[in-house]
Coordinates of C-alpha atoms in Angstrom, one line a residue:
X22 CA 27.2 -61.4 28.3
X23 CA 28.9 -58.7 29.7
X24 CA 29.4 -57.6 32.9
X25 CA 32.3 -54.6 33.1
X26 CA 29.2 -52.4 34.4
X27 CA 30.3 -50.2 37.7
X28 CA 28.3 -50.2 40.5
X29 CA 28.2 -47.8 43.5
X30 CA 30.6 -49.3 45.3
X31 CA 30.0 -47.6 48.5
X32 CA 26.7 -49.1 49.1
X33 CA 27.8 -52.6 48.7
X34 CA 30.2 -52.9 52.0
X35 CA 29.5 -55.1 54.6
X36 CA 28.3 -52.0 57.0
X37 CA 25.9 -50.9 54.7
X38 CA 24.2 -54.9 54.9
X39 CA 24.9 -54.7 58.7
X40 CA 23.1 -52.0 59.2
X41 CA 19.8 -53.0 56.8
X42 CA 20.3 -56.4 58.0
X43 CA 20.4 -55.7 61.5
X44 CA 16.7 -53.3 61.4
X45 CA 15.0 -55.9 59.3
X46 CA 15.9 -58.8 61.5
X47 CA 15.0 -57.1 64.9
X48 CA 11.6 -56.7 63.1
X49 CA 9.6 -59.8 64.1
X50 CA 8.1 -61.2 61.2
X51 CA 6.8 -65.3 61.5
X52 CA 4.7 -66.1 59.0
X53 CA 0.7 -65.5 60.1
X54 CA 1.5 -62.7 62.7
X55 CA 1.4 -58.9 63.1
X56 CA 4.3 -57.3 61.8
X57 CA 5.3 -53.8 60.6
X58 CA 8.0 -55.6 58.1
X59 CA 6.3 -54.7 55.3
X60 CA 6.3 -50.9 56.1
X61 CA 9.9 -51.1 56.4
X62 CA 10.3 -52.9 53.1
X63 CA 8.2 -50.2 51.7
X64 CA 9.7 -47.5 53.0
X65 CA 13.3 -48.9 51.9
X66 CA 12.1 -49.5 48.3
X67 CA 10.5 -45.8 48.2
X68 CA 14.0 -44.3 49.4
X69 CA 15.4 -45.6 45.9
X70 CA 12.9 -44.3 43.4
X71 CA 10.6 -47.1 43.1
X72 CA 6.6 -46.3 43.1
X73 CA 5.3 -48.7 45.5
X74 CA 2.1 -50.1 46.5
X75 CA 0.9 -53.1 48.9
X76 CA -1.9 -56.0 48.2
X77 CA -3.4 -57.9 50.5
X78 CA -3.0 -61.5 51.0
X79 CA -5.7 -63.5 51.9
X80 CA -5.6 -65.4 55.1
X81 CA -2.2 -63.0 56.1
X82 CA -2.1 -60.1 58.5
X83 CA 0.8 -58.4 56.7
X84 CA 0.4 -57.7 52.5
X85 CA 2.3 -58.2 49.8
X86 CA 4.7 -55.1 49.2
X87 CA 5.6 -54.9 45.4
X88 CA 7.7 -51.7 43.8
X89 CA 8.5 -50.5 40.6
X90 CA 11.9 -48.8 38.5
X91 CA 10.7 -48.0 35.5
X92 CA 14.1 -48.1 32.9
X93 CA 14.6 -46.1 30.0
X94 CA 12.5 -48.8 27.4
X95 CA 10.7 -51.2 26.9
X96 CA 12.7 -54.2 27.2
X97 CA 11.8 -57.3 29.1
X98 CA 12.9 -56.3 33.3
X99 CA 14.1 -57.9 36.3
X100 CA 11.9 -58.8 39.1
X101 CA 14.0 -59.4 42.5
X102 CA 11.5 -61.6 45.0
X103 CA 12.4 -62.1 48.2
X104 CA 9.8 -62.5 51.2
X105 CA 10.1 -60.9 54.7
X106 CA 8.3 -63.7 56.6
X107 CA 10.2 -66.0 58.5
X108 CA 9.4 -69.3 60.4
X109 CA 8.9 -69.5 64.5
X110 CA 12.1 -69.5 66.6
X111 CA 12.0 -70.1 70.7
X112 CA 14.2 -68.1 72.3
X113 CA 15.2 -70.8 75.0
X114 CA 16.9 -72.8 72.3
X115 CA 19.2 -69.9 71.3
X116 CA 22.2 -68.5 72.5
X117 CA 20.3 -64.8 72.1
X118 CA 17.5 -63.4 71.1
X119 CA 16.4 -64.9 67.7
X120 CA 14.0 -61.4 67.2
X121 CA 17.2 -59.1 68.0
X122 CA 19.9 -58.6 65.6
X123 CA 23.2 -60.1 67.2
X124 CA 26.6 -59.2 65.3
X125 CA 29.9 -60.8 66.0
X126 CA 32.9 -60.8 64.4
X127 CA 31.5 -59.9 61.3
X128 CA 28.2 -62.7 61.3
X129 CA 24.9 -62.1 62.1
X130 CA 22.6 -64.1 63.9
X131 CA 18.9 -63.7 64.3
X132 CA 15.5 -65.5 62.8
X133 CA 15.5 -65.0 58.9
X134 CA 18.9 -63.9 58.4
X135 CA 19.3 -66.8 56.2
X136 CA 15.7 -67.4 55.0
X137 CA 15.5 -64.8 53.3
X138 CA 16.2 -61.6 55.0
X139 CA 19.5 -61.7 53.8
X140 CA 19.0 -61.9 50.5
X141 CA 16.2 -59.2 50.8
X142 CA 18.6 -56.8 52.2
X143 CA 21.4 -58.2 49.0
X144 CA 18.6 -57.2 46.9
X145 CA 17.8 -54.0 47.6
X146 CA 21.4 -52.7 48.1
X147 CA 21.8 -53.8 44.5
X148 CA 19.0 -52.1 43.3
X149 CA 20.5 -49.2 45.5
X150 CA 23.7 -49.7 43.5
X151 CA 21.7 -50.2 40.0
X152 CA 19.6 -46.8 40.7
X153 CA 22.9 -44.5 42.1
X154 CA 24.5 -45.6 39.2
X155 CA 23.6 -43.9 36.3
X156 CA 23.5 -46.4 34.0
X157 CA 20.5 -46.4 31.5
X158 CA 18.0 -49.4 31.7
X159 CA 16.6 -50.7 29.0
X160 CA 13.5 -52.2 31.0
X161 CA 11.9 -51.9 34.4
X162 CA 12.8 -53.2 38.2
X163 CA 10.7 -55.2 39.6
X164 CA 10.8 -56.0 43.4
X165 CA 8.2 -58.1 45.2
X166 CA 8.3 -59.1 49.0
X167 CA 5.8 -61.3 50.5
X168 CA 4.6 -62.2 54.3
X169 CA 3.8 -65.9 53.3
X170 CA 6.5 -67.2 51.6
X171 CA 6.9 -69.9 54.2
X172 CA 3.7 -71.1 53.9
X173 CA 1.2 -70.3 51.2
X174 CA 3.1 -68.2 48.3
X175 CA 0.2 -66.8 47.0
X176 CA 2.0 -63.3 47.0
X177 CA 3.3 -65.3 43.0
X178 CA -0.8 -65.3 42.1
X179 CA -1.2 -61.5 42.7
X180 CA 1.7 -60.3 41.1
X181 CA 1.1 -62.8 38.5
X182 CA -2.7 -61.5 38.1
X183 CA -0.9 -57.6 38.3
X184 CA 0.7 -58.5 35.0
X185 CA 4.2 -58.0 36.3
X186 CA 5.2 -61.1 34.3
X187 CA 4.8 -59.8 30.6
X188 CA 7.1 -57.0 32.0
X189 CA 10.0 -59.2 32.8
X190 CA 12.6 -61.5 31.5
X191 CA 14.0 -62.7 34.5
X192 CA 12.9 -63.7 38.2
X193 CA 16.1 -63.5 40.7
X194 CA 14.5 -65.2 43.7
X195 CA 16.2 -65.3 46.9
X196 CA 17.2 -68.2 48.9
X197 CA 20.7 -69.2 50.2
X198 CA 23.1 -71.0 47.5
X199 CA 26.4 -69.7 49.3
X200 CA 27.0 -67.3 46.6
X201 CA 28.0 -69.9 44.4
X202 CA 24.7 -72.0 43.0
X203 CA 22.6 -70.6 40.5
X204 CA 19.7 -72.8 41.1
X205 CA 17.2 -73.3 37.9
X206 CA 15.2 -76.0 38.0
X207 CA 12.1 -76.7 40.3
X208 CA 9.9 -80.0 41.1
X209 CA 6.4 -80.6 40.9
X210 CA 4.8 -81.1 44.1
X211 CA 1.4 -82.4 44.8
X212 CA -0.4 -84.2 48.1
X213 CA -2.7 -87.3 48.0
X214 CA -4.7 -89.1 50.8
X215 CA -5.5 -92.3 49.7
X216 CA -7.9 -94.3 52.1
X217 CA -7.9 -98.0 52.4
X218 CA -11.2 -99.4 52.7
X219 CA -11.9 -102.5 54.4
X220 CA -14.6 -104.0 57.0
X221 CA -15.3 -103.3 60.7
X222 CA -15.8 -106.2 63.0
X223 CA -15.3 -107.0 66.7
X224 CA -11.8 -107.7 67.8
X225 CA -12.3 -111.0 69.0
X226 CA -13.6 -112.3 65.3
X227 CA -11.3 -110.5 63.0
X228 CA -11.8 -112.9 60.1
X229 CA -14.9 -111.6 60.0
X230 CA -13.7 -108.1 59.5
X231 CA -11.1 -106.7 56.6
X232 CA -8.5 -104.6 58.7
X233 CA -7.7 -100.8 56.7
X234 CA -4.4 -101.0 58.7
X235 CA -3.1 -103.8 57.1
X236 CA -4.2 -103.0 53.7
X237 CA -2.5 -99.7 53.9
X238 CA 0.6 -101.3 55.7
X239 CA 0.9 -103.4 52.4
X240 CA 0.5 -100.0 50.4
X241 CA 3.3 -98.3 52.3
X242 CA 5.6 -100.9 50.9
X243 CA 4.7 -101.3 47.7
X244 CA 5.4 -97.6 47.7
X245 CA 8.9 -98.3 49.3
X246 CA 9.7 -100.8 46.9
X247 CA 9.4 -98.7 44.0
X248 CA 6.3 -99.8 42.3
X249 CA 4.3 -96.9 42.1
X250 CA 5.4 -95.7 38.3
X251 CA 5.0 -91.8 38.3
X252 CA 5.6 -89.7 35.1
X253 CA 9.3 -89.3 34.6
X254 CA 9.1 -85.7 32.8
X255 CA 11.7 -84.7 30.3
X256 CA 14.4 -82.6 33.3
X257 CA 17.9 -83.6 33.3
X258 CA 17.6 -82.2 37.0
X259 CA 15.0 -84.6 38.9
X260 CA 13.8 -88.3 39.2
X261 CA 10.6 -88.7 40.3
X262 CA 10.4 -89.1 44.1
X263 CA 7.0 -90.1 46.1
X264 CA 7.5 -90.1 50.5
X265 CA 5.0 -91.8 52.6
X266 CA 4.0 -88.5 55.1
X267 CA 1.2 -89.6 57.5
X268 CA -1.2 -92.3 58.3
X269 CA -3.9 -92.0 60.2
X270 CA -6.6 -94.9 61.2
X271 CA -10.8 -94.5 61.5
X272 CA -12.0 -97.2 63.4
X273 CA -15.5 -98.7 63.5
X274 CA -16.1 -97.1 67.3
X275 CA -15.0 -98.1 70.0
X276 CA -12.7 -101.6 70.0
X277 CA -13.3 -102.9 66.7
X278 CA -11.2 -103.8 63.1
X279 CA -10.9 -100.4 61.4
X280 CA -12.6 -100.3 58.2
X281 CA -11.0 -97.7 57.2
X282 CA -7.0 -96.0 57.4
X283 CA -5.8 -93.0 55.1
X284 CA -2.0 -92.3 54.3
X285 CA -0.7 -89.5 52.9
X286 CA 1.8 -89.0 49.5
X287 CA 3.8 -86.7 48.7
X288 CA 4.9 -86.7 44.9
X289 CA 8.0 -84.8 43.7
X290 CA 7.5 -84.8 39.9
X291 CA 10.1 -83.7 37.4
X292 CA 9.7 -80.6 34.8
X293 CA 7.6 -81.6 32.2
X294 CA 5.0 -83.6 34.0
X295 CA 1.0 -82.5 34.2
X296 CA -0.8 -83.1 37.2
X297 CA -2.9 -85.2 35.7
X298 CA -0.6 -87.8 34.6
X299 CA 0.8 -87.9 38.2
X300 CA -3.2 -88.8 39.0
X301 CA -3.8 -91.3 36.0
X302 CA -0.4 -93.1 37.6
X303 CA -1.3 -93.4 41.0
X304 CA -4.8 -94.7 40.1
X305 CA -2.8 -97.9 38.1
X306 CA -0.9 -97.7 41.1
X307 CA -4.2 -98.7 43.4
X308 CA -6.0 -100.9 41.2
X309 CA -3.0 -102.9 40.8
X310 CA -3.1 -103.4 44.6
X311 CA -6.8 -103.7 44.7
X312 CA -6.5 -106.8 42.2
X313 CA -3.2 -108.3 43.9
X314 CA -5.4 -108.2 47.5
X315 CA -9.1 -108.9 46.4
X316 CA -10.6 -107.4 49.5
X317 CA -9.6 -104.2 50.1
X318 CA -10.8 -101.0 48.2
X319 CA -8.4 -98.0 47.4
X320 CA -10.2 -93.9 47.0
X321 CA -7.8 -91.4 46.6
X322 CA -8.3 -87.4 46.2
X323 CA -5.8 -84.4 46.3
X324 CA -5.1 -82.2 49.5
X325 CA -4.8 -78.7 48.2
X326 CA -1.6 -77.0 48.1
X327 CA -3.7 -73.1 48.8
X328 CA -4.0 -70.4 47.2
X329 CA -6.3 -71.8 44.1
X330 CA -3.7 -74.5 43.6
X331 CA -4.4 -78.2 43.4
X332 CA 0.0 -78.7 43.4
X333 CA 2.7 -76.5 43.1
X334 CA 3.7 -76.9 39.5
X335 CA 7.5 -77.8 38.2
X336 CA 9.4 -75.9 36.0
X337 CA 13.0 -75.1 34.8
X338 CA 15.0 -72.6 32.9
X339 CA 17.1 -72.7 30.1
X340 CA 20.8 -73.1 31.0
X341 CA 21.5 -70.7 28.2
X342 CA 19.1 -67.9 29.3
X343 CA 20.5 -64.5 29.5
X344 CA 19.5 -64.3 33.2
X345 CA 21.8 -67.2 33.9
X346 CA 24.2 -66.4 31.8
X347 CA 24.5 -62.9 33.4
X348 CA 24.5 -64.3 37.1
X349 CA 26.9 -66.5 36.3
X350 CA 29.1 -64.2 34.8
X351 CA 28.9 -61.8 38.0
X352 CA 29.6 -64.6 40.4
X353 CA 32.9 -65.2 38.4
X354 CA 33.4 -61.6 38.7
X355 CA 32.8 -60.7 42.1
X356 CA 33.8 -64.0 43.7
X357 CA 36.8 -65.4 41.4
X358 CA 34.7 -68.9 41.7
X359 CA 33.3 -70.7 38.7
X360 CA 29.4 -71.0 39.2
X361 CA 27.6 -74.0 40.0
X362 CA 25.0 -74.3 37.8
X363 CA 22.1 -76.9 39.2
X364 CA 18.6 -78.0 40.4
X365 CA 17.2 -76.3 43.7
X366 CA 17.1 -79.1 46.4
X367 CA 14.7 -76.8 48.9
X368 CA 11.3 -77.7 47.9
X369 CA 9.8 -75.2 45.8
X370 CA 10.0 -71.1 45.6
X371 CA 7.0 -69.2 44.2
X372 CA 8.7 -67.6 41.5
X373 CA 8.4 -71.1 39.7
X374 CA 4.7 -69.9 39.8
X375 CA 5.3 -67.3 37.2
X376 CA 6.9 -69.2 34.3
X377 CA 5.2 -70.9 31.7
X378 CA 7.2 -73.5 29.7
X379 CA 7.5 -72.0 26.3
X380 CA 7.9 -73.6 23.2
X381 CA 10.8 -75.6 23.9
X382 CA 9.4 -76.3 27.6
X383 CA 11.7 -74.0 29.3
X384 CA 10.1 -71.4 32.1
X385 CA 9.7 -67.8 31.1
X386 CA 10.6 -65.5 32.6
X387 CA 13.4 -67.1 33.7
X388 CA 13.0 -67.8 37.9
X389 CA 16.7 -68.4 39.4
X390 CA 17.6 -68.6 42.8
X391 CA 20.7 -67.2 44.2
X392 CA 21.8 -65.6 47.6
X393 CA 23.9 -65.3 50.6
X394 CA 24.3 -67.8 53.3
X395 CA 24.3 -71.5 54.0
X396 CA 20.9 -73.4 52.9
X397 CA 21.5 -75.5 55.7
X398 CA 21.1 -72.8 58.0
X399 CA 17.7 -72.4 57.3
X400 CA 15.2 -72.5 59.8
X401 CA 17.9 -73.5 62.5
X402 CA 18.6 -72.4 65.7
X403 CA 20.8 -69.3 65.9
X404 CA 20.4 -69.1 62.3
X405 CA 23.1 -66.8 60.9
X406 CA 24.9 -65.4 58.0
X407 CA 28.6 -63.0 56.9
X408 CA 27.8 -59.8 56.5
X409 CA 30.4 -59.9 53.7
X410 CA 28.4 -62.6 51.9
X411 CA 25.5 -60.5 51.6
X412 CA 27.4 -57.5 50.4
X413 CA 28.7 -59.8 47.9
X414 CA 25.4 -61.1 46.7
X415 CA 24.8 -57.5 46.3
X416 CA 27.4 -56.8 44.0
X417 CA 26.1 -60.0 42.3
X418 CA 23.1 -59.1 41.9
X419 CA 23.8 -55.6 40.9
X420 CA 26.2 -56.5 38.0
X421 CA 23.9 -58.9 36.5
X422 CA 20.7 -57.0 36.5
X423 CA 23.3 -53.7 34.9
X424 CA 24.1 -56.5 32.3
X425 CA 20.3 -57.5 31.7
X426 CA 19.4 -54.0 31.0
X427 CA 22.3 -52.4 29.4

């Protein structure tokens, strides 16, 4: 696909992300408080064009903020999604003030410059670029920012239930991959407590009792050992994966045998998996132990990932897909580097919550992660990122969604 499309150059410097950068960041935004982030987000995306509206977010003090370019057709759009939230930082672990923008030699540091400020501010200097122009667009711009995309993502569920999907052809959703990954493929993840149940006694006759403890202790490493068989999928990306998170023990009262113990699983599940085969294996999984023991009895039920959802659900795109074939294209462009094509290795982003596997069980629209900044950085104390790498994802960006809608 090509991508000989001119941007504005002038907005893609590295002053012009200092200076968006820098306001955004000195904004305090963690995830669950007040925050006037979104009015700034707002106001940004309304100095470009775009017609823009908030939604509230249930259980959030800040809303969703989503705006709107419409192009010059019909065509399938770009949505750019990038959330403002960020995670808690104390200030006595940093060398400044995680809530103030600090800029040296050319990096800068603060809470969120990593995840995902910088990318937001990549973004919308592309679509800066994209509307200044000229160029005609065969579809809309889509751009969606969140307050809970470190927690709940249930800013995907509203602008899924908006209909912004059946507008678009490709998600760019931002998280750091150095400028270098474009990042396709995303796991399944769902939560199970599964309670051993044995029988309470006094300490002092414990034959007499059936310890939970122990019966979840020889759970935990049957799990370690490898003999909980879930669903393998059909991804070239992911292996299954299952981590033992927590376990926690109800005793009788007072000093007895606990009857009962609960641990909790976490299941990594590869495209192409339904939750319910994930469910069906981990059942096998406990009356396999149940019959190996003869004692102990296993219950099981799913913890809620929020937002409606019983588990975050997998997905991937198609390699081939014009939105990756565009990014990667503008990567080679901008950066001279050949483009790492891959899996994301961060969890989970909520733009996997607005593809459906088509026919050939690939996700449309097409969610792919790419931005500025080190993954690694994430989270960390005096988080930070170049102010040239964002002005580079900008161009990035920019050339591909040009491409998209030429």
């Amino acid at each position: 696909m090509a991508t000989d499309h001119k941007t504005a150059q002038p907005s893609l410097t590295a002053a012009r992300a200092e200076e968006l950068l820098s306001e955004i960041v000195s904004i305090r935004s963690v995830v669950g408080e007040d925050t006037t982030a979104h009015r700034w987000v707002g106001r940004r995306l309304r100095d470009v064009g775009m017609r823009v509206e908030e939604y509230a977010v249930e259980g959030r003090r800040a809303p969703l903020v989503l705006g709107v370019l419409e192009g010059d057709g019909d065509a399938p759009g770009v949505l750019f999604d990038a959330h403002f939230d960020t995670v808690h930082a104390d200030a006595a672990d940093w060398s400044h003030d995680p809530f103030t923008a600090h800029v040296e030699d050319g990096v800068l540091y603060g809470r969120g410059a990593v995840d995902s400020k910088g990318s937001l501010v990549a973004m919308l200097m592309a679509v800066e670029a994209v509307a200044g122009s000229g160029s005609p667009r065969s579809g809309p711009i889509y751009f969606m920012s969140d307050s809970d995309g470190e927690d709940g993502f249930r800013g995907a569920t509203l602008v899924r239930d908006l209909g912004v999907v059946d507008r678009v052809g490709t998600v760019f959703s931002a998280e750091a991959t150095s400028n270098r990954r474009v990042e396709i493929a995303y796991p399944g993840i769902s939560t199970w407590k599964v309670t051993a149940i044995g029988r309470t006694a006094h300490p002092t006759e414990p034959e007499r009792g059936i310890n939970a403890i122990t019966k979840i202790a020889k759970l935990v490493a049957a799990v370690d050992e490898g003999r909980l068989e879930l669903p393998r999928g059909r991804s070239e990306w992911f292996e299954p994966r299952v981590t033992t998170n927590a376990i926690r023990t109800l005793p009788g009262g007072g000093w007895a045998i606990p009857a009962r113990c609960d641990v909790v699983l976490s299941v990594l599940s590869p495209p192409g998996t339904e939750l319910g085969e994930v469910r069906d294996s981990i059942d096998a999984f406990l009356r396999m132990l149940e019959r190996e023991d003869g004692e102990v009895r296993f219950e099981r039920k799913i913890l809620p990932m929020g937002a409606g959802r019983l588990w975050l659900r997998p997905g991937e795109v198609d390699p081939a897909h014009p939105g990756v074939e565009a990014l990667g294209a503008a990567v080679r462009e901008v950066t001279g580097a050949e483009p790492v094509v891959r899996q994301f290795n961060g969890g989970w982003v909520d733009a996997a919550e607005l593809m459906r596997p088509d026919e050939r069980g690939y996700g449309t629209p097409a969610a792919i992660t790419f931005g500025p900044g080190d993954f690694e950085l994430a989270h960390a104390v005096d988080e930070h990122v170049a102010l040239a790498e964002v002005a580079e994802a900008a161009e990035v960006y920019a050339q591909a969604t040009l491409a998209l809608l030429a």
